[in-house]
Coordinates of C-alpha atoms in Angstrom, one line a residue:
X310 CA 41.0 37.4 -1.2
X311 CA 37.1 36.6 -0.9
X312 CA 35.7 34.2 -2.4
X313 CA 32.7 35.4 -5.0
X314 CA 29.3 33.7 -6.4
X315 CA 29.3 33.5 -10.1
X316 CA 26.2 31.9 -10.4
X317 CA 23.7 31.1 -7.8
X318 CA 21.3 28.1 -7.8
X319 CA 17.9 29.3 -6.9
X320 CA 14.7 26.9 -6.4
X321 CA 14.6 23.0 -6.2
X322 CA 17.0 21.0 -7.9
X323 CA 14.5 18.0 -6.9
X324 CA 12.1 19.8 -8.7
X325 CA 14.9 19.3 -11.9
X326 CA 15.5 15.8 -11.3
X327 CA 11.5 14.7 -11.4
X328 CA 11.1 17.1 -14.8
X329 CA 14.0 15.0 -16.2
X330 CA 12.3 12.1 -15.0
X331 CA 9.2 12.6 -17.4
X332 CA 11.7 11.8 -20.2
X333 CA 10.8 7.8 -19.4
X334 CA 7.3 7.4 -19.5
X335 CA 7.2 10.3 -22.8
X336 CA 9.7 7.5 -24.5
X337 CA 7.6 5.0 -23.1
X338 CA 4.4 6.6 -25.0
X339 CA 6.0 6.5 -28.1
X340 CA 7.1 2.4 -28.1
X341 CA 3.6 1.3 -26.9
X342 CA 1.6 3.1 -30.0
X343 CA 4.5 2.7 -32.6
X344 CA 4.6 -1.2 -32.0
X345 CA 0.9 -0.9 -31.3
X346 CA 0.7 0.3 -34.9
X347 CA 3.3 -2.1 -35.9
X348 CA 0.7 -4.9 -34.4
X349 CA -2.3 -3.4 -36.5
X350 CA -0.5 -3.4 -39.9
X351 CA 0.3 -6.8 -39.4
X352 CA -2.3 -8.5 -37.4
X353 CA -5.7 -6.1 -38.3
X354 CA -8.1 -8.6 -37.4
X355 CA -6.8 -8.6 -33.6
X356 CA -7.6 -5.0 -33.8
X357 CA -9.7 -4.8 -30.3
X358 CA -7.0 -6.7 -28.4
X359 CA -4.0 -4.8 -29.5
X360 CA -6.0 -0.7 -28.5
X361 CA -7.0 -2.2 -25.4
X362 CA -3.2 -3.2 -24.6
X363 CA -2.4 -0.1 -25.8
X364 CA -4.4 1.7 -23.7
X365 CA -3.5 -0.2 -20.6
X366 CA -0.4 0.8 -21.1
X367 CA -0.5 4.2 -21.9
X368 CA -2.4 4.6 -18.8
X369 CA 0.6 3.4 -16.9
X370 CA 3.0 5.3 -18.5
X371 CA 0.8 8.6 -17.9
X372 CA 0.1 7.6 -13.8
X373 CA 4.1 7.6 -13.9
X374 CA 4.5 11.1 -15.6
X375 CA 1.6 12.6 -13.0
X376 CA 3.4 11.0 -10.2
X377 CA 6.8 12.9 -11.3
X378 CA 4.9 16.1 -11.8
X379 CA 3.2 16.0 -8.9
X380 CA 5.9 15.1 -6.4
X381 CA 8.2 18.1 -6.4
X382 CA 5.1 19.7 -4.6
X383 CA 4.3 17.1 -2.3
X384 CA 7.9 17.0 -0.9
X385 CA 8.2 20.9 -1.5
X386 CA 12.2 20.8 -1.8

């Protein structure tokens, strides 16, 4: 009796794990500008504080999502 493939796994499963990995800083997006708009409605005069925070962070979530999308072709798995 030999033993058959049903289904093969071709490519990178590291490639897989980073895409799923992108999840984070996409939910991560989301908190920062619904509390950031949270802020606003409640606190408008501290306008120019709260965008700047926001955009700080943003900007860290983003590096983290380039980092994921980019490593699966650095390491090449």
């Amino acid at each position: 009796m030999s033993a058959t493939t049903l289904a093969a796994v071709e490519g990178s499963l590291g490639s897989i794990g980073y895409g799923l990995a992108a999840i984070g800083p996409g939910v991560g997006v989301g908190i920062i500008f619904g509390n950031g708009t949270q802020a606003l409605a409640r606190q408008p005069e501290a306008a120019g504080l709260i965008r700047a925070n926001q955009i700080l962070g943003f900007a860290f979530c983003e590096a983290l999502a380039l980092i994921g999308l980019v490593m699966p072709f650095v390491y090449g798995y």
